[in-house]
Amino acid sequence: MANKEILNQEFLKSIESQYIFDNAPINRFRKNKENVGTDKKLIDLKDKIKSIEDCELKKFSKNIVFGDGNPKSRIMLVGEGPGEKEDMEGKPFVGDAGVLLNKMLNAIKIKRENIYITNVVNYRPPNNRKPEISEINRYSIFLREHISIINPKILILMGSTAMEALFGQKLKISKERGKWKEIIISQKTFMTFLTFHPAYLLRQPDQKKFSWEDLKNIRKKIDELKIKI
Ligand code: URA
């Protein structure tokens, strides 16, 4: 290539000519602005949950357990609710179920910090009881908002509470696990996968074989969709 031609190309690169021939205005800060939007929306949602009143879960818990991981991740995972350790640390899945969850994710080459994790209820139910239907319904409004903000390509629901929060009480997790389903939230369709909760697997280790099938299914979808994690 002639010297003059190389110089011309260097010059065009340096003036970002693609913008000159584009009608849209240059917005060099777009990426940052989007992130600020997400962070602000998450803070606002957390504040909204903190201001909840007359909630037995909140009354007896030490901390709000809001979310953990990468809010920009294309993969979002939803559990049931915080246990004792989660309540103490204010972070989801840090107890025994969390240890198993980390192993399950590692088995399909996912680092927990690269996905986003939350629960249906954000305060620990007394004595780790399952949240009541009224509580699931109350918090599912926040969960839906949480999902809209994170905007994942894949939404993984672990256990019956997470399934009930989005699909109602009619379904049985033992029948629905291993299935991809669509859910519409604020006019957007999310691809959702149902699987067993790690705490259930700790109680019923013979069910781990089904969970392994589910994990492989999730990995396959991630690869098919070319999701970067
Ligand atoms: N079980 C859950 O569903 N969530 C947690 O954060 C911990 C245990």
Coordinates of N, CA and C and ligand atoms in Angstrom, one line a residue:
M1 N 0.9 -1.2 0.0 CA 0.0 0.0 0.0 C 0.9 1.3 0.0
A2 N 0.5 2.2 -0.8 CA 1.3 3.4 -0.9 C 1.2 4.2 0.4
N3 N 2.3 4.9 0.7 CA 2.4 5.6 2.0 C 1.3 6.6 2.2
K4 N 0.9 7.2 1.1 CA -0.2 8.3 1.2 C -1.5 7.6 1.6
E5 N -1.7 6.4 1.0 CA -2.9 5.6 1.4 C -3.0 5.3 2.8
I6 N -1.8 4.8 3.3 CA -1.7 4.4 4.8 C -2.0 5.7 5.6
L7 N -1.4 6.8 5.2 CA -1.7 8.0 6.0 C -3.1 8.4 6.0
N8 N -3.8 8.3 4.8 CA -5.2 8.6 4.7 C -6.0 7.7 5.7
Q9 N -5.7 6.4 5.7 CA -6.5 5.5 6.6 C -6.3 5.9 8.0
E10 N -5.0 6.2 8.4 CA -4.7 6.6 9.8 C -5.5 7.8 10.1
F11 N -5.6 8.8 9.2 CA -6.3 10.0 9.4 C -7.8 9.7 9.6
L12 N -8.4 8.9 8.8 CA -9.8 8.6 8.9 C -10.1 7.9 10.2
K13 N -9.2 7.0 10.6 CA -9.4 6.4 11.9 C -9.4 7.4 13.1
S14 N -8.4 8.3 13.0 CA -8.2 9.3 14.1 C -9.4 10.2 14.2
I15 N -10.1 10.5 13.1 CA -11.2 11.5 13.2 C -12.6 10.7 13.4
E16 N -12.5 9.4 13.6 CA -13.7 8.6 13.8 C -14.8 8.9 12.7
S17 N -14.3 8.7 11.4 CA -15.2 9.1 10.3 C -16.5 8.4 10.3
Q18 N -16.7 7.3 10.9 CA -18.0 6.6 10.9 C -19.1 7.5 11.6
Y19 N -18.7 8.3 12.5 CA -19.6 9.2 13.1 C -20.0 10.4 12.2
I20 N -19.0 10.8 11.4 CA -19.3 12.0 10.5 C -20.4 11.6 9.5
F21 N -20.4 10.4 9.0 CA -21.3 10.0 8.0 C -22.6 9.4 8.6
D22 N -22.7 9.5 9.9 CA -23.9 8.9 10.6 C -24.8 10.1 11.1
N23 N -26.1 9.8 11.0 CA -27.0 10.9 11.4 C -27.1 11.1 13.0
A24 N -26.8 9.9 13.7 CA -26.9 9.9 15.1 C -25.8 10.8 15.7
P25 N -26.1 11.5 16.8 CA -25.0 12.3 17.5 C -24.0 11.3 18.2
I26 N -22.8 11.8 18.3 CA -21.8 11.0 19.0 C -22.1 11.0 20.4
N27 N -22.1 9.8 21.0 CA -22.4 9.6 22.4 C -21.3 8.7 23.0
R28 N -20.2 9.3 23.4 CA -19.1 8.5 23.9 C -19.4 8.0 25.3
F29 N -20.4 8.5 26.0 CA -20.6 8.1 27.4 C -21.8 7.1 27.5
R30 N -22.3 6.7 26.4 CA -23.5 5.9 26.4 C -23.4 4.7 27.4
K31 N -22.3 3.9 27.3 CA -22.1 2.7 28.1 C -22.1 3.0 29.6
N32 N -21.4 4.1 30.0 CA -21.4 4.5 31.4 C -22.8 4.9 31.9
K33 N -23.5 5.6 31.0 CA -24.8 6.1 31.4 C -25.7 4.9 31.7
E34 N -25.6 3.9 30.8 CA -26.5 2.7 31.0 C -26.2 2.1 32.3
N35 N -24.9 2.0 32.7 CA -24.5 1.4 34.0 C -25.0 2.2 35.1
V36 N -24.9 3.5 35.0 CA -25.4 4.4 36.1 C -26.9 4.1 36.3
G37 N -27.6 4.0 35.1 CA -29.0 3.7 35.2 C -29.3 2.5 36.0
T38 N -28.6 1.4 35.7 CA -28.9 0.1 36.4 C -28.6 0.2 37.8
D39 N -27.4 0.8 38.2 CA -27.0 0.9 39.6 C -28.0 1.8 40.4
K40 N -28.5 2.9 39.7 CA -29.4 3.7 40.4 C -30.8 3.0 40.6
K41 N -31.2 2.3 39.6 CA -32.5 1.6 39.7 C -32.4 0.5 40.8
L42 N -31.2 -0.1 40.9 CA -31.1 -1.2 42.0 C -31.1 -0.5 43.3
I43 N -30.4 0.6 43.5 CA -30.5 1.3 44.8 C -31.9 1.7 45.1
D44 N -32.6 2.2 44.1 CA -34.0 2.7 44.4 C -34.9 1.5 44.8
L45 N -34.7 0.3 44.1 CA -35.5 -0.9 44.4 C -35.1 -1.3 45.8
K46 N -33.9 -1.3 46.2 CA -33.5 -1.8 47.5 C -34.1 -0.9 48.6
D47 N -34.1 0.4 48.3 CA -34.7 1.4 49.2 C -36.2 1.1 49.4
K48 N -36.8 0.8 48.2 CA -38.3 0.5 48.2 C -38.6 -0.7 49.1
I49 N -37.7 -1.8 49.0 CA -37.9 -3.0 49.8 C -37.7 -2.7 51.2
K50 N -36.7 -1.9 51.5 CA -36.3 -1.5 52.9 C -37.5 -0.8 53.6
S51 N -38.3 0.0 52.8 CA -39.3 0.8 53.4 C -40.6 0.0 53.5
I52 N -40.6 -1.3 53.3 CA -41.8 -2.1 53.4 C -42.2 -2.1 54.9
E53 N -43.6 -2.1 55.1 CA -44.1 -2.1 56.4 C -44.9 -3.3 56.7
D54 N -45.1 -3.6 58.0 CA -45.9 -4.7 58.5 C -45.5 -6.1 57.8
C55 N -44.2 -6.3 57.8 CA -43.7 -7.6 57.3 C -43.0 -8.4 58.4
E56 N -43.6 -9.6 58.6 CA -43.0 -10.4 59.6 C -41.6 -10.9 59.3
L57 N -41.3 -11.0 58.1 CA -39.9 -11.4 57.7 C -38.9 -10.3 58.1
K58 N -39.3 -9.1 57.7 CA -38.4 -7.9 58.0 C -38.2 -7.7 59.5
K59 N -39.4 -7.9 60.2 CA -39.4 -7.6 61.7 C -38.4 -8.5 62.4
F60 N -38.2 -9.7 62.0 CA -37.4 -10.6 62.7 C -36.0 -10.8 62.1
S61 N -35.7 -10.1 61.1 CA -34.3 -10.4 60.5 C -33.4 -9.2 60.8
K62 N -32.1 -9.5 60.6 CA -31.1 -8.5 60.9 C -30.8 -7.6 59.7
N63 N -30.7 -8.2 58.5 CA -30.3 -7.4 57.3 C -31.2 -7.7 56.1
I64 N -31.2 -6.8 55.2 CA -31.8 -7.1 53.9 C -30.8 -7.9 53.1
V65 N -31.3 -8.9 52.4 CA -30.4 -9.6 51.5 C -30.9 -9.3 50.1
F66 N -30.2 -8.5 49.4 CA -30.8 -7.9 48.1 C -30.3 -8.7 46.9
G67 N -29.0 -8.7 46.7 CA -28.5 -9.4 45.5 C -27.0 -9.5 45.6
D68 N -26.4 -10.3 44.7 CA -25.0 -10.4 44.7 C -24.5 -10.8 43.3
G69 N -23.3 -10.5 43.0 CA -22.7 -10.8 41.7 C -22.6 -9.6 40.7
N70 N -22.7 -9.9 39.5 CA -22.5 -8.9 38.4 C -23.9 -8.5 37.9
P71 N -24.3 -7.2 38.2 CA -25.6 -6.8 37.7 C -25.7 -6.6 36.2
K72 N -24.5 -6.7 35.5 CA -24.5 -6.6 34.1 C -24.6 -8.0 33.4
S73 N -24.6 -9.0 34.3 CA -24.6 -10.4 33.7 C -25.8 -10.6 32.9
R74 N -25.7 -11.5 31.9 CA -26.8 -12.0 31.1 C -27.5 -13.1 31.8
I75 N -27.0 -13.6 32.9 CA -27.6 -14.7 33.6 C -28.0 -14.3 35.0
M76 N -29.3 -14.6 35.4 CA -29.7 -14.2 36.7 C -30.3 -15.5 37.3
L77 N -30.0 -15.6 38.6 CA -30.5 -16.8 39.3 C -31.3 -16.4 40.6
V78 N -32.4 -17.1 40.8 CA -33.3 -16.7 41.9 C -33.5 -17.9 42.8
G79 N -33.2 -17.7 44.1 CA -33.5 -18.7 45.1 C -34.7 -18.4 45.9
E80 N -34.8 -18.9 47.1 CA -36.0 -18.7 47.9 C -36.0 -17.5 48.8
G81 N -35.1 -17.6 49.8 CA -35.0 -16.5 50.8 C -33.7 -16.8 51.6
P82 N -33.3 -15.7 52.3 CA -32.1 -15.9 53.1 C -32.2 -16.8 54.3
G83 N -31.2 -17.5 54.7 CA -31.1 -18.3 55.9 C -30.3 -17.5 56.9
E84 N -29.9 -18.2 58.0 CA -29.3 -17.5 59.1 C -28.0 -16.8 58.7
K85 N -27.1 -17.5 57.9 CA -25.8 -16.9 57.5 C -26.0 -15.8 56.6
E86 N -27.0 -15.9 55.7 CA -27.3 -14.9 54.7 C -27.8 -13.6 55.4
D87 N -28.6 -13.9 56.4 CA -29.2 -12.8 57.2 C -28.0 -12.0 57.9
M88 N -27.1 -12.8 58.5 CA -26.0 -12.1 59.2 C -25.1 -11.3 58.2
E89 N -24.8 -11.9 57.1 CA -23.9 -11.2 56.1 C -24.5 -10.3 55.1
G90 N -25.9 -10.4 55.0 CA -26.6 -9.5 54.1 C -26.3 -9.9 52.6
K91 N -26.0 -11.2 52.4 CA -25.6 -11.7 51.1 C -26.3 -13.0 50.8
P92 N -26.8 -13.2 49.6 CA -27.5 -14.5 49.3 C -26.5 -15.6 49.1
F93 N -27.0 -16.8 49.5 CA -26.3 -18.1 49.2 C -24.8 -18.1 49.7
V94 N -24.7 -17.8 51.0 CA -23.3 -17.9 51.6 C -23.2 -19.0 52.7
G95 N -24.4 -19.7 52.9 CA -24.4 -20.8 53.9 C -24.1 -22.1 53.1
D96 N -24.6 -23.2 53.7 CA -24.4 -24.6 53.1 C -25.0 -24.7 51.7
A97 N -26.2 -24.2 51.5 CA -26.8 -24.2 50.2 C -25.9 -23.4 49.2
G98 N -25.3 -22.4 49.7 CA -24.5 -21.5 48.8 C -23.2 -22.3 48.4
V99 N -22.7 -23.0 49.3 CA -21.4 -23.8 49.0 C -21.7 -24.8 47.9
L100 N -22.9 -25.5 48.1 CA -23.3 -26.4 47.0 C -23.6 -25.7 45.7
L101 N -24.2 -24.5 45.8 CA -24.5 -23.8 44.6 C -23.2 -23.4 43.8
N102 N -22.2 -23.0 44.6 CA -20.9 -22.6 44.0 C -20.3 -23.8 43.2
K103 N -20.4 -25.0 43.9 CA -19.9 -26.2 43.2 C -20.7 -26.6 41.9
M104 N -22.0 -26.4 42.0 CA -22.8 -26.7 40.8 C -22.5 -25.8 39.7
L105 N -22.3 -24.5 40.0 CA -21.9 -23.5 39.0 C -20.5 -23.8 38.4
N106 N -19.6 -24.2 39.3 CA -18.2 -24.5 38.8 C -18.2 -25.7 37.9
A107 N -19.2 -26.6 38.2 CA -19.2 -27.9 37.4 C -19.5 -27.5 35.9
I108 N -20.2 -26.4 35.7 CA -20.5 -26.0 34.3 C -19.7 -24.7 33.9
K109 N -18.6 -24.6 34.6 CA -17.6 -23.5 34.3 C -18.2 -22.1 34.4
I110 N -19.0 -21.9 35.4 CA -19.5 -20.6 35.7 C -19.0 -20.1 37.1
K111 N -18.4 -19.0 37.1 CA -17.9 -18.4 38.3 C -19.1 -17.6 38.9
R112 N -19.4 -17.8 40.2 CA -20.6 -17.2 40.8 C -20.5 -15.7 40.6
E113 N -19.3 -15.1 40.7 CA -19.3 -13.6 40.7 C -19.6 -13.1 39.3
N114 N -19.7 -14.0 38.3 CA -20.0 -13.5 36.9 C -21.5 -13.6 36.6
I115 N -22.3 -14.1 37.5 CA -23.7 -14.0 37.3 C -24.4 -13.2 38.4
Y116 N -25.7 -12.9 38.3 CA -26.3 -12.1 39.3 C -27.3 -13.0 40.1
I117 N -27.2 -13.0 41.4 CA -28.0 -13.8 42.3 C -28.9 -13.0 43.2
T118 N -30.2 -13.5 43.3 CA -31.1 -12.9 44.3 C -32.1 -13.9 44.8
N119 N -33.0 -13.5 45.6 CA -34.0 -14.4 46.2 C -35.4 -13.9 46.0
V120 N -36.4 -14.7 46.2 CA -37.8 -14.2 46.1 C -38.0 -13.2 47.3
V121 N -37.8 -13.7 48.5 CA -38.0 -12.7 49.6 C -36.6 -12.2 50.1
N122 N -36.5 -11.0 50.5 CA -35.2 -10.4 50.8 C -34.9 -10.3 52.3
Y123 N -35.8 -10.8 53.1 CA -35.6 -10.9 54.5 C -35.7 -12.4 54.9
R124 N -35.0 -12.8 56.0 CA -35.0 -14.2 56.4 C -36.3 -14.6 57.0
P125 N -37.0 -15.6 56.5 CA -38.2 -16.1 57.2 C -37.8 -16.7 58.6
P126 N -38.6 -16.4 59.7 CA -38.3 -16.9 61.0 C -38.1 -18.5 60.9
N127 N -37.1 -18.9 61.6 CA -36.7 -20.4 61.6 C -36.6 -21.0 60.2
N128 N -36.2 -20.2 59.3 CA -36.0 -20.7 57.9 C -37.2 -21.3 57.3
R129 N -38.4 -20.9 57.8 CA -39.6 -21.5 57.2 C -39.8 -21.1 55.7
K130 N -40.6 -21.9 55.0 CA -40.9 -21.4 53.6 C -41.7 -20.2 53.6
P131 N -41.5 -19.2 52.8 CA -42.3 -18.0 52.8 C -43.8 -18.4 52.5
E132 N -44.7 -17.7 53.2 CA -46.1 -17.9 52.9 C -46.5 -17.4 51.6
I133 N -47.7 -17.9 51.1 CA -48.1 -17.5 49.8 C -48.3 -15.9 49.7
S134 N -48.8 -15.4 50.8 CA -49.0 -13.9 50.8 C -47.7 -13.2 50.7
E135 N -46.7 -13.8 51.4 CA -45.3 -13.1 51.3 C -44.7 -13.3 49.9
I136 N -44.9 -14.5 49.4 CA -44.3 -14.7 48.0 C -44.9 -13.7 47.1
N137 N -46.2 -13.5 47.2 CA -46.9 -12.6 46.2 C -46.5 -11.2 46.5
R138 N -46.3 -10.8 47.7 CA -45.9 -9.4 48.1 C -44.5 -9.1 47.5
Y139 N -43.6 -10.1 47.7 CA -42.2 -9.8 47.2 C -42.0 -10.1 45.7
S140 N -43.0 -10.8 45.1 CA -42.8 -11.1 43.7 C -42.9 -9.8 42.9
I141 N -43.6 -8.8 43.4 CA -43.6 -7.5 42.7 C -42.2 -6.9 42.6
F142 N -41.5 -7.0 43.7 CA -40.1 -6.5 43.7 C -39.2 -7.4 42.9
L143 N -39.5 -8.7 42.9 CA -38.6 -9.6 42.1 C -38.8 -9.3 40.6
R144 N -40.0 -9.1 40.2 CA -40.3 -8.7 38.8 C -39.5 -7.5 38.4
E145 N -39.5 -6.5 39.3 CA -38.8 -5.2 39.0 C -37.3 -5.5 38.9
H146 N -36.8 -6.4 39.8 CA -35.4 -6.7 39.9 C -35.0 -7.4 38.5
I147 N -35.9 -8.3 38.1 CA -35.6 -9.0 36.8 C -35.6 -8.0 35.6
S148 N -36.5 -7.1 35.6 CA -36.5 -6.0 34.6 C -35.3 -5.2 34.6
I149 N -34.8 -4.9 35.8 CA -33.6 -4.0 35.8 C -32.4 -4.8 35.3
I150 N -32.2 -6.0 35.8 CA -31.0 -6.8 35.4 C -31.1 -7.2 33.9
N151 N -32.4 -7.5 33.5 CA -32.6 -7.8 32.1 C -31.8 -9.0 31.6
P152 N -31.9 -10.1 32.2 CA -31.1 -11.3 31.8 C -31.5 -12.0 30.5
K153 N -30.6 -12.6 29.9 CA -31.0 -13.5 28.7 C -31.5 -14.8 29.2
I154 N -31.0 -15.3 30.3 CA -31.4 -16.5 30.9 C -31.7 -16.3 32.4
L155 N -32.9 -16.7 32.8 CA -33.3 -16.6 34.2 C -33.5 -18.0 34.8
I156 N -32.7 -18.3 35.8 CA -32.8 -19.6 36.4 C -33.5 -19.5 37.7
L157 N -34.6 -20.3 37.8 CA -35.4 -20.3 39.1 C -35.1 -21.6 39.8
M158 N -34.6 -21.4 41.1 CA -34.2 -22.6 41.8 C -35.3 -22.9 42.9
G159 N -36.0 -24.0 42.7 CA -36.9 -24.4 43.8 C -38.3 -23.9 43.6
S160 N -39.2 -24.4 44.4 CA -40.7 -24.2 44.2 C -41.1 -22.8 44.5
T161 N -40.4 -22.1 45.5 CA -40.8 -20.7 45.9 C -40.5 -19.8 44.7
A162 N -39.3 -19.9 44.1 CA -39.0 -19.1 42.9 C -40.0 -19.4 41.8
M163 N -40.3 -20.6 41.6 CA -41.2 -21.0 40.5 C -42.6 -20.4 40.8
E164 N -43.1 -20.5 42.1 CA -44.4 -20.0 42.4 C -44.5 -18.5 42.3
A165 N -43.4 -17.8 42.6 CA -43.4 -16.4 42.6 C -43.7 -15.8 41.2
L166 N -43.2 -16.6 40.2 CA -43.4 -16.1 38.8 C -44.5 -16.9 38.0
F167 N -44.8 -18.1 38.4 CA -45.7 -18.9 37.7 C -47.0 -19.3 38.4
G168 N -47.1 -18.9 39.7 CA -48.2 -19.3 40.5 C -48.1 -20.6 41.2
Q169 N -49.1 -21.0 41.9 CA -49.1 -22.2 42.8 C -49.5 -23.5 42.1
K170 N -49.9 -23.4 40.9 CA -50.5 -24.6 40.3 C -49.4 -25.6 39.9
L171 N -48.2 -25.1 39.6 CA -47.2 -26.0 39.1 C -46.4 -26.8 40.2
K172 N -45.9 -27.9 39.8 CA -45.1 -28.7 40.8 C -43.6 -28.7 40.3
I173 N -42.7 -28.4 41.1 CA -41.3 -28.3 40.7 C -40.8 -29.7 40.2
S174 N -41.2 -30.7 40.8 CA -40.8 -32.1 40.4 C -41.2 -32.4 39.0
K175 N -42.3 -31.8 38.5 CA -42.7 -32.0 37.1 C -42.1 -31.0 36.2
E176 N -41.9 -29.8 36.7 CA -41.5 -28.7 35.8 C -39.9 -28.5 35.7
R177 N -39.2 -29.1 36.6 CA -37.7 -28.9 36.5 C -37.2 -29.5 35.2
G178 N -36.2 -28.8 34.7 CA -35.6 -29.3 33.4 C -36.3 -28.7 32.2
K179 N -37.2 -27.8 32.5 CA -38.0 -27.2 31.4 C -37.6 -25.7 31.2
W180 N -37.6 -25.3 29.9 CA -37.5 -23.9 29.6 C -38.9 -23.3 29.5
K181 N -39.1 -22.2 30.0 CA -40.4 -21.5 29.9 C -40.2 -20.1 29.7
E182 N -41.2 -19.4 29.1 CA -41.2 -18.0 28.8 C -42.0 -17.3 29.9
I183 N -41.5 -16.2 30.3 CA -42.3 -15.3 31.2 C -42.3 -13.9 30.7
I184 N -43.4 -13.2 30.8 CA -43.5 -11.9 30.3 C -43.5 -10.9 31.5
I185 N -42.5 -10.0 31.6 CA -42.5 -9.0 32.7 C -42.3 -7.7 32.0
S186 N -43.2 -6.8 32.3 CA -43.2 -5.4 31.7 C -43.1 -5.5 30.2
Q187 N -43.9 -6.3 29.6 CA -43.9 -6.5 28.1 C -42.7 -7.0 27.5
K188 N -41.8 -7.6 28.4 CA -40.6 -8.2 27.8 C -40.6 -9.7 28.1
T189 N -40.2 -10.5 27.2 CA -40.2 -12.0 27.4 C -38.9 -12.4 27.9
F190 N -38.9 -13.2 29.0 CA -37.6 -13.7 29.5 C -37.6 -15.3 29.4
M191 N -36.5 -15.8 29.0 CA -36.3 -17.2 28.9 C -35.9 -17.8 30.3
T192 N -36.8 -18.6 30.8 CA -36.6 -19.0 32.2 C -36.5 -20.6 32.3
F193 N -35.6 -21.0 33.2 CA -35.3 -22.4 33.4 C -35.6 -22.8 34.8
L194 N -36.3 -23.9 35.0 CA -36.7 -24.3 36.4 C -35.9 -25.5 36.8
T195 N -35.3 -25.4 38.0 CA -34.5 -26.5 38.5 C -34.6 -26.6 40.0
F196 N -34.1 -27.7 40.6 CA -34.2 -27.9 42.0 C -33.3 -26.9 42.8
H197 N -33.7 -26.6 44.0 CA -33.0 -25.7 44.9 C -31.8 -26.5 45.6
P198 N -30.6 -25.9 45.7 CA -29.5 -26.7 46.3 C -29.8 -27.1 47.8
A199 N -30.7 -26.4 48.5 CA -31.0 -26.9 49.9 C -31.8 -28.2 49.8
Y200 N -32.6 -28.3 48.8 CA -33.4 -29.5 48.6 C -32.4 -30.7 48.2
L201 N -31.4 -30.4 47.4 CA -30.4 -31.4 47.1 C -29.6 -31.8 48.3
L202 N -29.4 -30.9 49.2 CA -28.7 -31.3 50.4 C -29.5 -32.3 51.3
R203 N -30.8 -32.1 51.2 CA -31.7 -33.0 51.9 C -32.0 -34.3 51.2
Q204 N -32.0 -34.2 49.8 CA -32.3 -35.4 49.0 C -31.2 -35.6 48.0
P205 N -30.0 -36.1 48.4 CA -28.9 -36.2 47.5 C -29.1 -37.1 46.3
D206 N -30.1 -38.0 46.4 CA -30.4 -38.9 45.3 C -31.0 -38.1 44.1
Q207 N -31.4 -36.9 44.3 CA -32.0 -36.0 43.2 C -30.9 -35.3 42.5
K208 N -29.7 -35.4 42.9 CA -28.6 -34.6 42.3 C -28.4 -35.0 40.8
K209 N -28.8 -36.3 40.5 CA -28.6 -36.7 39.1 C -29.5 -35.9 38.1
F210 N -30.7 -35.5 38.6 CA -31.6 -34.7 37.8 C -31.0 -33.2 37.7
S211 N -30.4 -32.8 38.8 CA -29.9 -31.5 38.8 C -28.7 -31.4 37.8
W212 N -27.9 -32.4 37.8 CA -26.8 -32.5 36.8 C -27.3 -32.4 35.4
E213 N -28.4 -33.1 35.1 CA -28.9 -32.9 33.7 C -29.3 -31.5 33.5
D214 N -29.9 -30.9 34.5 CA -30.4 -29.5 34.3 C -29.2 -28.5 34.1
L215 N -28.1 -28.8 34.8 CA -26.9 -27.9 34.7 C -26.4 -28.0 33.3
K216 N -26.3 -29.2 32.8 CA -25.8 -29.4 31.4 C -26.7 -28.7 30.4
N217 N -28.0 -28.8 30.7 CA -29.0 -28.1 29.8 C -28.7 -26.6 29.8
I218 N -28.5 -26.0 31.0 CA -28.2 -24.6 31.1 C -26.9 -24.2 30.3
R219 N -25.9 -25.0 30.5 CA -24.6 -24.8 29.8 C -24.8 -24.8 28.3
K220 N -25.6 -25.7 27.8 CA -25.8 -25.9 26.4 C -26.5 -24.6 25.9
K221 N -27.5 -24.1 26.6 CA -28.2 -22.9 26.2 C -27.2 -21.7 26.2
I222 N -26.4 -21.6 27.2 CA -25.4 -20.5 27.2 C -24.5 -20.5 26.0
D223 N -24.1 -21.7 25.6 CA -23.2 -21.9 24.5 C -24.0 -21.6 23.2
E224 N -25.2 -22.1 23.1 CA -26.0 -21.8 21.9 C -26.2 -20.3 21.7
L225 N -26.5 -19.6 22.8 CA -26.8 -18.2 22.7 C -25.6 -17.4 22.7
K226 N -24.4 -18.0 22.8 CA -23.1 -17.3 22.8 C -23.1 -16.3 23.9
I227 N -23.6 -16.6 25.0 CA -23.6 -15.7 26.1 C -22.2 -15.6 26.8
K228 N -21.6 -14.5 26.9 CA -20.3 -14.3 27.5 C -20.4 -14.3 29.0
I229 N -19.7 -15.2 29.7 CA -19.8 -15.1 31.2 C -18.3 -15.2 31.7
Ligands
URA1 N1 -31.4 -20.4 50.2 C1 -31.9 -19.5 49.4 O1 -32.9 -19.7 48.7 N2 -31.3 -18.3 49.3 C2 -30.2 -18.0 50.0 O2 -29.7 -16.9 49.9 C3 -29.7 -19.0 50.8 C4 -30.3 -20.2 50.9

